[in-house]
Tab-separated table of C-alpha atoms and ligand atoms in Angstrom:
chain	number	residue	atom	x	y	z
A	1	UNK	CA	18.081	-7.174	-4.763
A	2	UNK	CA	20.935	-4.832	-6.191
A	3	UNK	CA	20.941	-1.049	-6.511
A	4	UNK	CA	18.628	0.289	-9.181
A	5	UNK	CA	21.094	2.254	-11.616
A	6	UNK	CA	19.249	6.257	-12.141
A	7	UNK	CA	16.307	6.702	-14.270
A	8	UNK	CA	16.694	2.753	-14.884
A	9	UNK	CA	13.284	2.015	-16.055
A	10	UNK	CA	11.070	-0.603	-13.541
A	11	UNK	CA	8.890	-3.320	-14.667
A	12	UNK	CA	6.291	-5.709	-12.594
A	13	UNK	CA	5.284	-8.676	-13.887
A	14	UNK	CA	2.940	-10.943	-12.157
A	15	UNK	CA	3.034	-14.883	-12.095
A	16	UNK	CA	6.849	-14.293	-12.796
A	17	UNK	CA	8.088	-17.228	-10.511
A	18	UNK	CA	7.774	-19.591	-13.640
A	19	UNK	CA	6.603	-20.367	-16.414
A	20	UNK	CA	5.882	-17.733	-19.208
A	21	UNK	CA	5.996	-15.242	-16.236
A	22	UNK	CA	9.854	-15.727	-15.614
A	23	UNK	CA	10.495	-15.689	-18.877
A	24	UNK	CA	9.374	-12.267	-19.241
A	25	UNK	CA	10.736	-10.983	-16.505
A	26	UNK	CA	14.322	-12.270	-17.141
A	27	UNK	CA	13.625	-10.832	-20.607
A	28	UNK	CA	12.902	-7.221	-19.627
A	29	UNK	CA	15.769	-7.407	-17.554
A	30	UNK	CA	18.036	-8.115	-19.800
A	31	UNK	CA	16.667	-5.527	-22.053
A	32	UNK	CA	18.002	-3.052	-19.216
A	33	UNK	CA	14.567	-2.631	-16.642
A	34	UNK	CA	14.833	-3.372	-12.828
A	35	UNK	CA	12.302	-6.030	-12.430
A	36	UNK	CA	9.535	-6.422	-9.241
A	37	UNK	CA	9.079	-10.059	-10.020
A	38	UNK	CA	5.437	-10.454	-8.418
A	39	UNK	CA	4.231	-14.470	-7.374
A	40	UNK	CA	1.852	-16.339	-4.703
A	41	UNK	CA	5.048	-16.892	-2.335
A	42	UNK	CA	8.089	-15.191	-2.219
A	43	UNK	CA	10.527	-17.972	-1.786
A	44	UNK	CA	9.400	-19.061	-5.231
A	45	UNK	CA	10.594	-16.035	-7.055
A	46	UNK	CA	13.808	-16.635	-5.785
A	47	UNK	CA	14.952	-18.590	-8.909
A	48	UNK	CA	13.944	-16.139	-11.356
A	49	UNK	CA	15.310	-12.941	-9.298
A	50	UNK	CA	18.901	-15.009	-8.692
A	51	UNK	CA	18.888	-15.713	-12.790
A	52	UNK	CA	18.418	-11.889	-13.140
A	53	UNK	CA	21.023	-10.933	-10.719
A	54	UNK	CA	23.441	-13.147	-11.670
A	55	UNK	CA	23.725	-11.634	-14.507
A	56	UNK	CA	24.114	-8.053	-13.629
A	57	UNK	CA	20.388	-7.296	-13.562
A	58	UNK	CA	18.065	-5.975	-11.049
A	59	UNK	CA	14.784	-7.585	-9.294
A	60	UNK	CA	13.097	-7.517	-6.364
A	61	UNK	CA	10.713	-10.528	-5.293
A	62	UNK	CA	7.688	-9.744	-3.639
A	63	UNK	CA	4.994	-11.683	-2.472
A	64	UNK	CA	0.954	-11.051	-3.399
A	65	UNK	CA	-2.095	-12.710	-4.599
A	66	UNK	CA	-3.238	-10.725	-7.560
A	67	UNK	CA	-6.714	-11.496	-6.473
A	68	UNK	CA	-6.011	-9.359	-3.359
A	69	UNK	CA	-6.437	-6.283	-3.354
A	70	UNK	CA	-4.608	-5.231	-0.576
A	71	UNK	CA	-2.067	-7.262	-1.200
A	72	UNK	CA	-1.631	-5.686	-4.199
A	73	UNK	CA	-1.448	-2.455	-3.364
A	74	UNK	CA	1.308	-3.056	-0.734
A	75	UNK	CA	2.955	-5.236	-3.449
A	76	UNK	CA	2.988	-2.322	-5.954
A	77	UNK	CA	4.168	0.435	-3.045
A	78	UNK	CA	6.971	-1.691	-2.006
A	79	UNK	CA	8.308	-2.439	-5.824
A	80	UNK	CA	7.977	1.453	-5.888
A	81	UNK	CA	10.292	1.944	-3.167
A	82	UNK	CA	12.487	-0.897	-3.689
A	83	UNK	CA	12.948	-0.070	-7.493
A	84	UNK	CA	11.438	2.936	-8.239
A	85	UNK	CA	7.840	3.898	-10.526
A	86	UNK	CA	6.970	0.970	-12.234
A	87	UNK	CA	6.174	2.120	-15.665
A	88	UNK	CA	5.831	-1.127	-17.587
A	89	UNK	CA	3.579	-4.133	-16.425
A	90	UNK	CA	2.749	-7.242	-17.338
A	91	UNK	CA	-0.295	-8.790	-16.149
A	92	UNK	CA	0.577	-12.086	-16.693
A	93	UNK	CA	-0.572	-14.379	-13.814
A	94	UNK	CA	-3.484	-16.572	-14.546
A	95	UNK	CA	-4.768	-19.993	-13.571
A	96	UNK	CA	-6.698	-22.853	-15.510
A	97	UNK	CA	-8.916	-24.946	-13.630
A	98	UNK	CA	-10.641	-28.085	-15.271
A	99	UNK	CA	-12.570	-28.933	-18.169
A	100	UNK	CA	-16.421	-29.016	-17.255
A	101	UNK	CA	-19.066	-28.414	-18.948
A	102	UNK	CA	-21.127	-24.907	-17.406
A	103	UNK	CA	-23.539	-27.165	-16.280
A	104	UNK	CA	-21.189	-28.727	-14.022
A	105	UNK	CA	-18.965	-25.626	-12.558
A	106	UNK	CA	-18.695	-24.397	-9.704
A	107	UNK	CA	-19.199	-20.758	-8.368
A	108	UNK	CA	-15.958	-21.337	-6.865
A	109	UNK	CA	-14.009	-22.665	-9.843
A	110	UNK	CA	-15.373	-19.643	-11.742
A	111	UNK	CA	-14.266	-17.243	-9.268
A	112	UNK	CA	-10.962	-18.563	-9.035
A	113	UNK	CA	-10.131	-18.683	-12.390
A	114	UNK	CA	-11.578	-15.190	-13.345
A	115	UNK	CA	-10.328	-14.084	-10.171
A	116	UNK	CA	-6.658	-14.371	-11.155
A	117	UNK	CA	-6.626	-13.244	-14.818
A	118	UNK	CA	-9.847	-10.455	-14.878
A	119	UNK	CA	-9.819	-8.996	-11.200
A	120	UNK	CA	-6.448	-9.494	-10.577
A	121	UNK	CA	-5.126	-7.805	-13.815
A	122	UNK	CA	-7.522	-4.620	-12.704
A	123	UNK	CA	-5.813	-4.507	-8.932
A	124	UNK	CA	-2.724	-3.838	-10.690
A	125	UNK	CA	-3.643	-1.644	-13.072
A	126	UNK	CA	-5.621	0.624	-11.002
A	127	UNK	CA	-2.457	0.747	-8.816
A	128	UNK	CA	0.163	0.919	-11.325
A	129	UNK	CA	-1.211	3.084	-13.691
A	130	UNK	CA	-0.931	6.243	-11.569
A	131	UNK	CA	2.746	5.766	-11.995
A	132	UNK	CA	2.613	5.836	-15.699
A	133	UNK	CA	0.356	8.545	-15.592
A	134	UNK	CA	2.663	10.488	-13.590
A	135	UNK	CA	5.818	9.713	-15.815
A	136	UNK	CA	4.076	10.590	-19.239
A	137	UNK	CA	5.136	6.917	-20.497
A	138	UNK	CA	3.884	3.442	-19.983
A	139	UNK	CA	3.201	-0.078	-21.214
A	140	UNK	CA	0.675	-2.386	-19.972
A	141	UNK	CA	0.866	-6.050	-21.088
A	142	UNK	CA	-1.859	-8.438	-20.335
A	143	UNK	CA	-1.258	-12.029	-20.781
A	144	UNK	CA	-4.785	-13.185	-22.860
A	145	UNK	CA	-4.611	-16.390	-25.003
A	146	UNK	CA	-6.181	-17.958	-27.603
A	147	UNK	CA	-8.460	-19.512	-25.486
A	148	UNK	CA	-10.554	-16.174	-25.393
A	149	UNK	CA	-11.700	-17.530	-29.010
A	150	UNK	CA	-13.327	-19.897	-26.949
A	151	UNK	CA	-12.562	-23.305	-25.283
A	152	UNK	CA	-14.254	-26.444	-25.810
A	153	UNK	CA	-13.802	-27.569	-21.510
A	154	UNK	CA	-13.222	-23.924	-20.072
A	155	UNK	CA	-15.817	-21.330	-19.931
A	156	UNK	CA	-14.615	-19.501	-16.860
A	157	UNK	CA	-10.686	-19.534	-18.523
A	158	UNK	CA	-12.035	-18.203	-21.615
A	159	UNK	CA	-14.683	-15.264	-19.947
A	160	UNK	CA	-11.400	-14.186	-18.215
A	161	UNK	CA	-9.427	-13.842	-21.341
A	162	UNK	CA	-12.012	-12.461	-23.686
A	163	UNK	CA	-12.703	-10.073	-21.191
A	164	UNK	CA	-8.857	-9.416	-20.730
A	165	UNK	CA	-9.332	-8.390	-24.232
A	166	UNK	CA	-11.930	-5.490	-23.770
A	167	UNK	CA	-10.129	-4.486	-20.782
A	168	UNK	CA	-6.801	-3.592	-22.641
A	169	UNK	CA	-8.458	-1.602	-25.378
A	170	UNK	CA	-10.126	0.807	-23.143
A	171	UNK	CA	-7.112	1.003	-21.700
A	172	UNK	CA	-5.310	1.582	-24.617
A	173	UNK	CA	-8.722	4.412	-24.708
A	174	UNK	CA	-8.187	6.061	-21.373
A	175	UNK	CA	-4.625	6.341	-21.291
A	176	UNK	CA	-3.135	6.588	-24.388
A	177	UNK	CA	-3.054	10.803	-24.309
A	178	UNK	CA	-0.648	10.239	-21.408
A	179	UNK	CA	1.707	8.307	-23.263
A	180	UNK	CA	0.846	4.650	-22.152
A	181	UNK	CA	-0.076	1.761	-24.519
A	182	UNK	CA	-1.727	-1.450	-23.700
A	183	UNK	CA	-1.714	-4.649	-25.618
A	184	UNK	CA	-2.956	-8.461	-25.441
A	185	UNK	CA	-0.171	-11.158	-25.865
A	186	UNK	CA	-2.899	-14.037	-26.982
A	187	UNK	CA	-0.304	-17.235	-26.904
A	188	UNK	CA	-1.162	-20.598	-28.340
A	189	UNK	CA	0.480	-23.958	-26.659
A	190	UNK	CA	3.283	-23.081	-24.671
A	191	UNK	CA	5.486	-25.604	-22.674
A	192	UNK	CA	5.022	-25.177	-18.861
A	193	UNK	CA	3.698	-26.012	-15.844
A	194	UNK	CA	0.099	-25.150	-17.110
A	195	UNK	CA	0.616	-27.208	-20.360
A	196	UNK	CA	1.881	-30.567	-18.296
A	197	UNK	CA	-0.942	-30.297	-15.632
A	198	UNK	CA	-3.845	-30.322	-18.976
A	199	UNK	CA	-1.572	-33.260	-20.035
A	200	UNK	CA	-2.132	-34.812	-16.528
A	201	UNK	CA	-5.633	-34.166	-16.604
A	202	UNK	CA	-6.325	-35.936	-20.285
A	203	UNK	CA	-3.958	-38.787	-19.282
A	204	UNK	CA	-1.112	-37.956	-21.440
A	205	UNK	CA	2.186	-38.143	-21.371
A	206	UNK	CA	4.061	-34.544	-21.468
A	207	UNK	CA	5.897	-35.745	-24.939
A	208	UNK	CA	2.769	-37.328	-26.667
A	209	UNK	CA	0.351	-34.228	-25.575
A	210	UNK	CA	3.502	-32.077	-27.453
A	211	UNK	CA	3.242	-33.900	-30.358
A	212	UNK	CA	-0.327	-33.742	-30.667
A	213	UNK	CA	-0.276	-30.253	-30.072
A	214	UNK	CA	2.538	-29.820	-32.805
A	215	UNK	CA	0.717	-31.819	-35.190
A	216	UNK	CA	-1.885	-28.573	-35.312
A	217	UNK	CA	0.530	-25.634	-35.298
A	218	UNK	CA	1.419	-24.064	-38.618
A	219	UNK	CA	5.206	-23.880	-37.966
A	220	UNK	CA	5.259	-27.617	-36.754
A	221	UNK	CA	6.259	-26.908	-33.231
A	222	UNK	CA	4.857	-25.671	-29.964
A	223	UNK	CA	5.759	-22.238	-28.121
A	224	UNK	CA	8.472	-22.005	-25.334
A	225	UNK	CA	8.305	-19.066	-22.590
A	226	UNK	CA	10.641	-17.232	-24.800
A	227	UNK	CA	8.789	-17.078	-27.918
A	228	UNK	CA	6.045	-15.250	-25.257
A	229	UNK	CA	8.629	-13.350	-23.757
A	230	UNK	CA	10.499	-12.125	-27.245
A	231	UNK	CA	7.181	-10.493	-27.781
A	232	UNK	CA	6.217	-8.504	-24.183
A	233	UNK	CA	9.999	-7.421	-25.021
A	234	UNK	CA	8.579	-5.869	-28.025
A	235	UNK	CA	5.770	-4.582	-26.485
A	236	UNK	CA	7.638	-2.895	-23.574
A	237	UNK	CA	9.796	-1.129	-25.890
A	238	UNK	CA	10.439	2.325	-26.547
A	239	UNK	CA	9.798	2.260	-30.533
A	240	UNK	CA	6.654	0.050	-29.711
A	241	UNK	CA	4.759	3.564	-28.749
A	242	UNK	CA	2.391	3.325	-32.072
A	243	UNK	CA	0.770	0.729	-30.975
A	244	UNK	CA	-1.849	-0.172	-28.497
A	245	UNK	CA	-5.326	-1.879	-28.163
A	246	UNK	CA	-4.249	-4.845	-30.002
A	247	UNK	CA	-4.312	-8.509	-29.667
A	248	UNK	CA	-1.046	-10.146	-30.706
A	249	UNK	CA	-1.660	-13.787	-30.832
A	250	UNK	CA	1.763	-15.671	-30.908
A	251	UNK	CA	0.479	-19.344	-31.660
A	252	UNK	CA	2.700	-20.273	-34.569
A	253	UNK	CA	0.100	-19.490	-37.024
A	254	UNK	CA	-2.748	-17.701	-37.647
A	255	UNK	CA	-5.783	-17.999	-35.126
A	256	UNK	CA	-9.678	-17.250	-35.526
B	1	NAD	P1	2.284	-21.454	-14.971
B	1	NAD	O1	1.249	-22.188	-14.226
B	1	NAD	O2	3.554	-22.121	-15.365
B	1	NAD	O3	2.676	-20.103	-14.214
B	1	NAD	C1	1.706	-19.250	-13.659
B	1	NAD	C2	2.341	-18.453	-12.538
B	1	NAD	O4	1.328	-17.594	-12.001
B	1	NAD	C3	2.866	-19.328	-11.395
B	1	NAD	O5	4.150	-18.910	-11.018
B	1	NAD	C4	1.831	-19.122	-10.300
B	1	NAD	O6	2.343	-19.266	-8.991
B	1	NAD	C5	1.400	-17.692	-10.580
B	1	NAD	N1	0.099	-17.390	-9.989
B	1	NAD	C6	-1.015	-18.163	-10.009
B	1	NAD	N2	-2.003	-17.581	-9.315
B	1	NAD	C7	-1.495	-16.414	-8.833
B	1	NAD	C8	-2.037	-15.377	-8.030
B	1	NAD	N3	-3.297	-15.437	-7.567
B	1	NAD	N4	-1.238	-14.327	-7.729
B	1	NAD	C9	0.037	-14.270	-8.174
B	1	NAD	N5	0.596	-15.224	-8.938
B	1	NAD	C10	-0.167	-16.276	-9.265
B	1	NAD	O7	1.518	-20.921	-16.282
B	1	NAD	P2	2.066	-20.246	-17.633
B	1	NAD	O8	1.807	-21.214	-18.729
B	1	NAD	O9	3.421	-19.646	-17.445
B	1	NAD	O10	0.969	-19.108	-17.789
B	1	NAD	C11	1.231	-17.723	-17.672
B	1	NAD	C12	0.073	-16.952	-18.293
B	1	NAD	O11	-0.032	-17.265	-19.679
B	1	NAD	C13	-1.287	-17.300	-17.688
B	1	NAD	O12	-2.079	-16.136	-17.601
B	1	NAD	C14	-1.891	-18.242	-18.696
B	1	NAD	O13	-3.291	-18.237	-18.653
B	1	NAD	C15	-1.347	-17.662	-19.989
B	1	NAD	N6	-1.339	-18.613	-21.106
B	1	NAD	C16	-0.596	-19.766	-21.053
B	1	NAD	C17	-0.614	-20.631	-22.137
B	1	NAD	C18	0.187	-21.903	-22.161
B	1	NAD	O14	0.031	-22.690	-23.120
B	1	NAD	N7	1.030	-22.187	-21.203
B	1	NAD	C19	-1.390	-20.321	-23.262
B	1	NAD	C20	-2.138	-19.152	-23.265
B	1	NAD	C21	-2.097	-18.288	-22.183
């Protein structure tokens, strides 16, 4: 961690150790925020606070399951201390479990899944928001995806990011007389660790599952972390205050 510079403004994003998460983070950084780059483990953030540091940014790692309540709420004090009010967040951490049928899942799987996404983007928000509150400004970005549309193997993915979607526009309700916006980033196939393991699972090859996915997209490519985080840096930005309660889905053409 380096010294926050004054009235620097301070992000958290969750599920920042890779992935779309990182991306973000090191994004927001380099637009000028102090980052509390939030993960499972904190040895695992270390890569994505070092690229932020290294390059004359701040972050701060810290350790929580978003799932946790308490660990949440100590993760969100400590960024405060560390950093200062958080006053943008980014809800991003979220997990994917297998394709079943309903018939076939389990309580578990379903509480895992929604656990991470739904319940987990509520802990923060119920502790972060206060801050925003407090400083008159905010922005609350919460990672959905285009899955929330629905999902041919994943009912408990796509129940967490439909309802991801009703939870950010009452949101966007609640709080936007105290100068806080929230928004949906909805992304479409994005290369990561998420991407390879349904790869893994179908018995593809990480190239061939690409190409297949391309083969579907309307600008003839898949997303990259960036294209996700180009977008949240949009969203977290001052000019960006006339809009809230929307879905943005960033899937290389259009989705419904
Ligand atoms: P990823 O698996 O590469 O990264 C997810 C990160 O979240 C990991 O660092 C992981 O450790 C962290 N995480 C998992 N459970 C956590 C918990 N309980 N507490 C804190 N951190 C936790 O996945 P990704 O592709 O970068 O996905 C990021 C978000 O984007 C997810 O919400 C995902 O559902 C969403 N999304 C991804 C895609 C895609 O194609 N990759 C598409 C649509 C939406």
């Amino acid at each position: 961690m380096t010294h926050t510079a004054h009235a620097q403004r301070v992000a958290i994003v969750t599920g920042a150790a890779r992935g779309i998460g990182a991306a973000v983070a090191k994004r927001l950084a380099r637009d000028g925020l102090a980052v509390g780059v939030v993960d499972l483990n904190e040895a695992e953030c270390a890569g994505t606070v070092k690229a932020i540091t290294s390059n004359g940014g701040t972050a701060a790692a810290v350790a929580a399951d978003v799932a946790d309540e308490t660990a949440v709420t100590a993760a969100v004090a400590q960024i405060a201390s560390e950093l200062g009010s958080p006053t943008v967040l980014v809800n991003n951490a979220g997990i994917g479990g297998p394709d079943v049928g309903v018939a076939e899942m389990t309580t578990q799987q379903w509480d895992a899944v929604t656990g991470v996404s739904l319940r987990g983007a509520f802990f923060l928000t119920r502790a972060v928001s206060p801050h925003m509150v407090a400083a008159g400004w905010g922005r609350i970005i919460n990672m959905s995806s285009i899955s929330a549309l629905g999902d041919s193997g994943r009912a408990d993915y796509a129940s967490a990011k439909a309802g991801l979607i009703g939870f950010t526009k009452t949101l966007a309700l609640q709080l936007g007389r105290q100068g806080v916006t929230a928004n949906a980033i909805a992304p479409g196939f994005i290369v990561s660790d998420m991407t390879r393991t349904s790869a893994r699972r179908r018995g593809r090859a990480f190239e061939e599952h690409q190409r297949l996915a391309a083969q579907a997209i309307p600008v003839g490519r898949v997303g990259q972390p960036e294209d996700i985080a180009h977008t949240a840096s949009f969203l977290a930005s001052p000019g960006a205050g006339f809009l809230s309660g929307q879905v943005i889905y960033v899937a290389g053409g259009p989705v419904d």
